[in-house]
Amino acid sequence: MLEKINLKAKIDRKMYKTQKEDLITRLGTLQRQAKSLGIPIMIIFEGWDAAGKGTLINELTVPLDPRSLIVYNGRRQLSDDEIKRPYLWRYWTKTPAKGQIVILDESYYKELINSKIDNNYKKQLMYQEANEFEKTLSDSGILIIKLFIHIGKKEQKKRFESLESHQETSWRVTKADWKQNKNYDEIIKKQDRALELTDNESAHWTVIEGNDHYFAIIKVMDTVARLIEEAVDQNKNTPEIELHSLITETDDPYRTPVLEGIDMTKTLDKEQYKSELKINQEKLKMLEYEIYRKRIPVVLGFEGWDAGGKGGAIKRLCENLDPRGYQVHPTAAPSAEDLAHNWLWRFWKNVPKNGHIAIFDRTWYGRVMVEPIEGFCTAADYNRAFSEINTFERQLTDGGAVVIKFWMNITKEEQEKRFKEREDNPYKQWKITNEDWRNREKWNQYTVAVDRMLLKTSTEKAPWVIVEGNDKLYARIKVIKSVIEAIEKKLNEK
Amino acid sequence: MLEKINLKAKIDRKMYKTQKEDLITRLGTLQRQAKSLGIPIMIIFEGWDAAGKGTLINELTVPLDPRSLIVYNGRRQLSDDEIKRPYLWRYWTKTPAKGQIVILDESYYKELINSKIDNNYKKQLMYQEANEFEKTLSDSGILIIKLFIHIGKKEQKKRFESLESHQETSWRVTKADWKQNKNYDEIIKKQDRALELTDNESAHWTVIEGNDHYFAIIKVMDTVARLIEEAVDQNKNTPEIELHSLITETDDPYRTPVLEGIDMTKTLDKEQYKSELKINQEKLKMLEYEIYRKRIPVVLGFEGWDAGGKGGAIKRLCENLDPRGYQVHPTAAPSAEDLAHNWLWRFWKNVPKNGHIAIFDRTWYGRVMVEPIEGFCTAADYNRAFSEINTFERQLTDGGAVVIKFWMNITKEEQEKRFKEREDNPYKQWKITNEDWRNREKWNQYTVAVDRMLLKTSTEKAPWVIVEGNDKLYARIKVIKSVIEAIEKKLNEK
């Protein structure tokens, strides 16, 4: 691709001036339109050193309203928070909200090229993850614009020399820069390969011929304008989809039931509970240090029926742990900020650092339970959600994480009993609301959704553990033991 | 997934009878509807041995019109034609035409589970290819229904014993069957993993609880009916897209030109041509035997301007080759049968066997040249085509093939000269039609399309070779030398 490109593209100064004036007006208008339609835009700048990315970004941003614009510098030193998480974390957390433009001055693409990994499988995974990332964003309506600023070997050399010759700029040219120029013919093949592997349906690359700086400025501005225009047009022409519940009780008479096969009679007597609790909490505490030492991240998700015992189980799980090693993330209804981002954004934010435990009290599985039942998402969103979830969790386990999801299961009768107890107990009244009773009326719809969820998202590396929860004591021990078992299995892998 | 499934699902005989009568009528009606809408349907049956796949397929097909139905048995011995081609070839050639139902009684899925490959990278590639295959088919409107017939370990054992106890059926139980039953608990994990890795957005799995045969029959029929119904509804509600040319001359003023950078003055004098031709044709002939011996398939694609010299170059390329080792596939306008299939079907059919050379005179690149220019495909088709092409070619190179594409380039002036020569020469008049002159009027549109095509589909493993074709002698030698070089590079890899 790159080697075939003719770098002689030029524009004369007069043309440059008129074109640029036009583009400044156009970009300003388009940004306002995109903002009012709530289109999030992510623009990635990549390319050779000294290709002029910095200046091009400056030129592009001149006509844009800075209040809905963020530029991230990808060349800075990574923070500890970033180094200790999957490499996509730092990009997930920077994804644009509705109406926002985010510019990445170098990104994962640069990391892919520079990566020293020579294991085919791992390398392919990294590329796969980048493409999956872009697909997930694009599917949720984020416009991704990828620009590669290309200059020739001679041009690059000339620029380095010119920078070096001026006292104020000479510090900018490093040994690594000269090395890139020296190995240009080799590196161009790597760049090419990376462009090839990441030019996907969701986000195509545009190569900007950068030898003539004026041409490059116009082409960058024009490309961005054209792609925003397309997105604006498309967005205007997409009919609003009317939302409605996607799951009916009689959804499918021959569906595969999972919950109905669970033995709900399991119990544990109090004495045994006490001793098991003590032993296993101790064990888990030791393992908490062990995973810290080995830098293994652990992700535990809790879902279940209302009053299914999530809170109690989480409490016993953490009771004895070192609080520096874990964090509980309660998941409530999404905030306005959450809703302005891709739906997975708020969960990616809380992905644990290596060596830490993240406990999610309710999780991303709302996307395939409450959302389709209440009609908060489209049928297409719901259909995509299963692979989006499996991809998300696979990316975590690919990154070395232990991932388990718990389904705290109780019977409908047991739920009624617990609801009533809560109403009668002044200390627990806060735990029960009218919404709980309303959700209970949808028990059968939830059963359909949960059965499907358990079937579609229980994977080898990120399994569901179904907890027979009618007896709270049994349930709590099963949760702790399952966590211990999963961590021990992971430690034995190493 | 499988391990969580409760296999107690049952249906009583009375219910079975009424349901089945309903389903027979429904399926018949739906097949007619799908046929009249031109929806192609591919149904895959997988599952345990003795799960009853054969009977289930028979039951399903009873109400269907056999004239638009084909059942393929995946358990037969593979033919030589199949063994010597990429494993997806045998499925590509079986994909349904519009209005047709194809049932695969076991498929690539079974191959994936049984595959002995333990190289992570290669295994992942196989799964990736299966998912890519289904995506490409589904994107072009093929409905894919995947059914996994699940039975328990005990049930399987019972069935094997019952089969063995009757003289007429005892031959059906093999040692491999008993081995599967013995290792059931291990194999179920493999099956699970395969289901997990192939449950994609384009084609979800439905697990059929097979312990109760009557239940399984009803669930299979109901699932197929429901999914066809959905496809019919969706198809009815999709507005017809009006086709129009997708590429205008002024498509993008800042597009990246490729063709204009080519040095069109290259020539070769006649003496040198003669000697180079002789030497290189000899060399290529030796290499033809070498690739046959090493079982390397070679795919050569020829595209270029009308009168660009494709025919002459192909002639000199093959002149001295052993005709048993190569085949030339001319690509004309697609036939009705071609149009009834996914657009890549007709090219997949001609993928060469290992050790053979396939030469395509015009290729799958019509999809990104004549089709968008003449308005024969939708914008979505065109946008998808680039990744579909790259995926197709990557699957060939992953399978060990040498893939090169030649762009035979001439200037507009040279083309005019050649057209006129053809008109004046009674032996060549057949080569020039009014259509050629009409295409010539679209030179600028073609330039835009070709530049984009060269940029987006020149990959490391399947590169474009741009041939400076104004001098025919130079062009022919460049083609032969490029083929030699690519084959030699491949041979050195091994």
mmCIF file of N, CA and C in Angstrom, chain B residues 4-41:
data_model
loop_
_atom_site.group_PDB
_atom_site.id
_atom_site.type_symbol
_atom_site.label_atom_id
_atom_site.label_comp_id
_atom_site.label_asym_id
_atom_site.label_seq_id
_atom_site.Cartn_x
_atom_site.Cartn_y
_atom_site.Cartn_z
ATOM 1 N N LYS B 4 -24.467 -27.277 30.823
ATOM 2 C CA LYS B 4 -25.489 -26.640 31.638
ATOM 3 C C LYS B 4 -26.893 -27.047 31.207
ATOM 4 N N ILE B 5 -26.974 -27.777 30.117
ATOM 5 C CA ILE B 5 -28.303 -28.021 29.546
ATOM 6 C C ILE B 5 -28.982 -29.210 30.186
ATOM 7 N N ASN B 6 -30.212 -28.976 30.553
ATOM 8 C CA ASN B 6 -31.059 -29.981 31.152
ATOM 9 C C ASN B 6 -31.639 -30.823 30.022
ATOM 10 N N LEU B 7 -31.332 -32.119 30.043
ATOM 11 C CA LEU B 7 -31.727 -32.941 28.899
ATOM 12 C C LEU B 7 -33.057 -33.654 29.097
ATOM 13 N N LYS B 8 -33.824 -33.172 30.083
ATOM 14 C CA LYS B 8 -35.078 -33.882 30.370
ATOM 15 C C LYS B 8 -36.235 -33.449 29.480
ATOM 16 N N ALA B 9 -35.996 -32.486 28.598
ATOM 17 C CA ALA B 9 -37.091 -31.980 27.757
ATOM 18 C C ALA B 9 -37.807 -33.122 27.043
ATOM 19 N N LYS B 10 -39.122 -33.086 27.074
ATOM 20 C CA LYS B 10 -39.959 -34.164 26.543
ATOM 21 C C LYS B 10 -41.190 -33.575 25.908
ATOM 22 N N ILE B 11 -41.862 -34.381 25.116
ATOM 23 C CA ILE B 11 -43.140 -33.940 24.589
ATOM 24 C C ILE B 11 -44.028 -35.183 24.544
ATOM 25 N N ASP B 12 -45.334 -35.051 24.912
ATOM 26 C CA ASP B 12 -46.145 -36.274 24.871
ATOM 27 C C ASP B 12 -46.632 -36.517 23.451
ATOM 28 N N ARG B 13 -46.977 -37.776 23.186
ATOM 29 C CA ARG B 13 -47.261 -38.219 21.837
ATOM 30 C C ARG B 13 -48.399 -37.442 21.156
ATOM 31 N N LYS B 14 -49.397 -37.090 21.955
ATOM 32 C CA LYS B 14 -50.575 -36.435 21.393
ATOM 33 C C LYS B 14 -50.192 -35.032 20.901
ATOM 34 N N MET B 15 -49.527 -34.340 21.808
ATOM 35 C CA MET B 15 -49.033 -33.008 21.506
ATOM 36 C C MET B 15 -48.124 -33.075 20.279
ATOM 37 N N TYR B 16 -47.257 -34.083 20.279
ATOM 38 C CA TYR B 16 -46.314 -34.268 19.174
ATOM 39 C C TYR B 16 -47.045 -34.319 17.845
ATOM 40 N N LYS B 17 -48.132 -35.089 17.826
ATOM 41 C CA LYS B 17 -48.869 -35.279 16.568
ATOM 42 C C LYS B 17 -49.482 -33.971 16.070
ATOM 43 N N THR B 18 -50.165 -33.262 16.961
ATOM 44 C CA THR B 18 -50.799 -32.007 16.515
ATOM 45 C C THR B 18 -49.744 -30.984 16.105
ATOM 46 N N GLN B 19 -48.716 -30.843 16.931
ATOM 47 C CA GLN B 19 -47.654 -29.877 16.624
ATOM 48 C C GLN B 19 -47.029 -30.181 15.282
ATOM 49 N N LYS B 20 -46.805 -31.446 15.051
ATOM 50 C CA LYS B 20 -46.099 -31.827 13.834
ATOM 51 C C LYS B 20 -46.939 -31.514 12.614
ATOM 52 N N GLU B 21 -48.227 -31.804 12.697
ATOM 53 C CA GLU B 21 -49.106 -31.477 11.569
ATOM 54 C C GLU B 21 -49.036 -29.989 11.244
ATOM 55 N N ASP B 22 -49.123 -29.179 12.287
ATOM 56 C CA ASP B 22 -49.005 -27.726 12.103
ATOM 57 C C ASP B 22 -47.698 -27.355 11.418
ATOM 58 N N LEU B 23 -46.615 -27.938 11.942
ATOM 59 C CA LEU B 23 -45.291 -27.568 11.446
ATOM 60 C C LEU B 23 -45.089 -27.988 10.003
ATOM 61 N N ILE B 24 -45.672 -29.096 9.633
ATOM 62 C CA ILE B 24 -45.538 -29.563 8.245
ATOM 63 C C ILE B 24 -46.157 -28.543 7.297
ATOM 64 N N THR B 25 -47.354 -28.068 7.659
ATOM 65 C CA THR B 25 -47.996 -27.045 6.820
ATOM 66 C C THR B 25 -47.157 -25.770 6.800
ATOM 67 N N ARG B 26 -46.723 -25.370 8.014
ATOM 68 C CA ARG B 26 -45.985 -24.109 8.138
ATOM 69 C C ARG B 26 -44.693 -24.137 7.316
ATOM 70 N N LEU B 27 -43.965 -25.235 7.442
ATOM 71 C CA LEU B 27 -42.682 -25.310 6.743
ATOM 72 C C LEU B 27 -42.866 -25.283 5.234
ATOM 73 N N GLY B 28 -43.909 -25.965 4.760
ATOM 74 C CA GLY B 28 -44.181 -25.970 3.321
ATOM 75 C C GLY B 28 -44.448 -24.555 2.821
ATOM 76 N N THR B 29 -45.306 -23.845 3.554
ATOM 77 C CA THR B 29 -45.639 -22.469 3.169
ATOM 78 C C THR B 29 -44.394 -21.594 3.191
ATOM 79 N N LEU B 30 -43.632 -21.724 4.279
ATOM 80 C CA LEU B 30 -42.452 -20.873 4.428
ATOM 81 C C LEU B 30 -41.432 -21.132 3.331
ATOM 82 N N GLN B 31 -41.262 -22.383 2.979
ATOM 83 C CA GLN B 31 -40.291 -22.667 1.918
ATOM 84 C C GLN B 31 -40.717 -21.974 0.622
ATOM 85 N N ARG B 32 -42.039 -22.028 0.330
ATOM 86 C CA ARG B 32 -42.508 -21.362 -0.898
ATOM 87 C C ARG B 32 -42.267 -19.858 -0.823
ATOM 88 N N GLN B 33 -42.534 -19.280 0.346
ATOM 89 C CA GLN B 33 -42.309 -17.836 0.503
ATOM 90 C C GLN B 33 -40.832 -17.494 0.317
ATOM 91 N N ALA B 34 -39.975 -18.261 0.996
ATOM 92 C CA ALA B 34 -38.538 -18.000 0.908
ATOM 93 C C ALA B 34 -38.068 -18.150 -0.537
ATOM 94 N N LYS B 35 -38.650 -19.117 -1.220
ATOM 95 C CA LYS B 35 -38.256 -19.350 -2.611
ATOM 96 C C LYS B 35 -38.672 -18.170 -3.481
ATOM 97 N N SER B 36 -39.877 -17.700 -3.269
ATOM 98 C CA SER B 36 -40.333 -16.619 -4.146
ATOM 99 C C SER B 36 -39.584 -15.319 -3.838
ATOM 100 N N LEU B 37 -39.092 -15.192 -2.602
ATOM 101 C CA LEU B 37 -38.286 -14.014 -2.272
ATOM 102 C C LEU B 37 -36.806 -14.225 -2.639
ATOM 103 N N GLY B 38 -36.475 -15.432 -3.041
ATOM 104 C CA GLY B 38 -35.090 -15.711 -3.432
ATOM 105 C C GLY B 38 -34.125 -15.793 -2.264
ATOM 106 N N ILE B 39 -34.613 -16.231 -1.106
ATOM 107 C CA ILE B 39 -33.711 -16.349 0.054
ATOM 108 C C ILE B 39 -33.008 -17.708 0.015
ATOM 109 N N PRO B 40 -31.663 -17.711 0.024
ATOM 110 C CA PRO B 40 -30.940 -18.980 0.107
ATOM 111 C C PRO B 40 -30.833 -19.399 1.577
ATOM 112 N N ILE B 41 -30.964 -20.682 1.828
ATOM 113 C CA ILE B 41 -30.947 -21.165 3.218
ATOM 114 C C ILE B 41 -29.949 -22.309 3.358
#
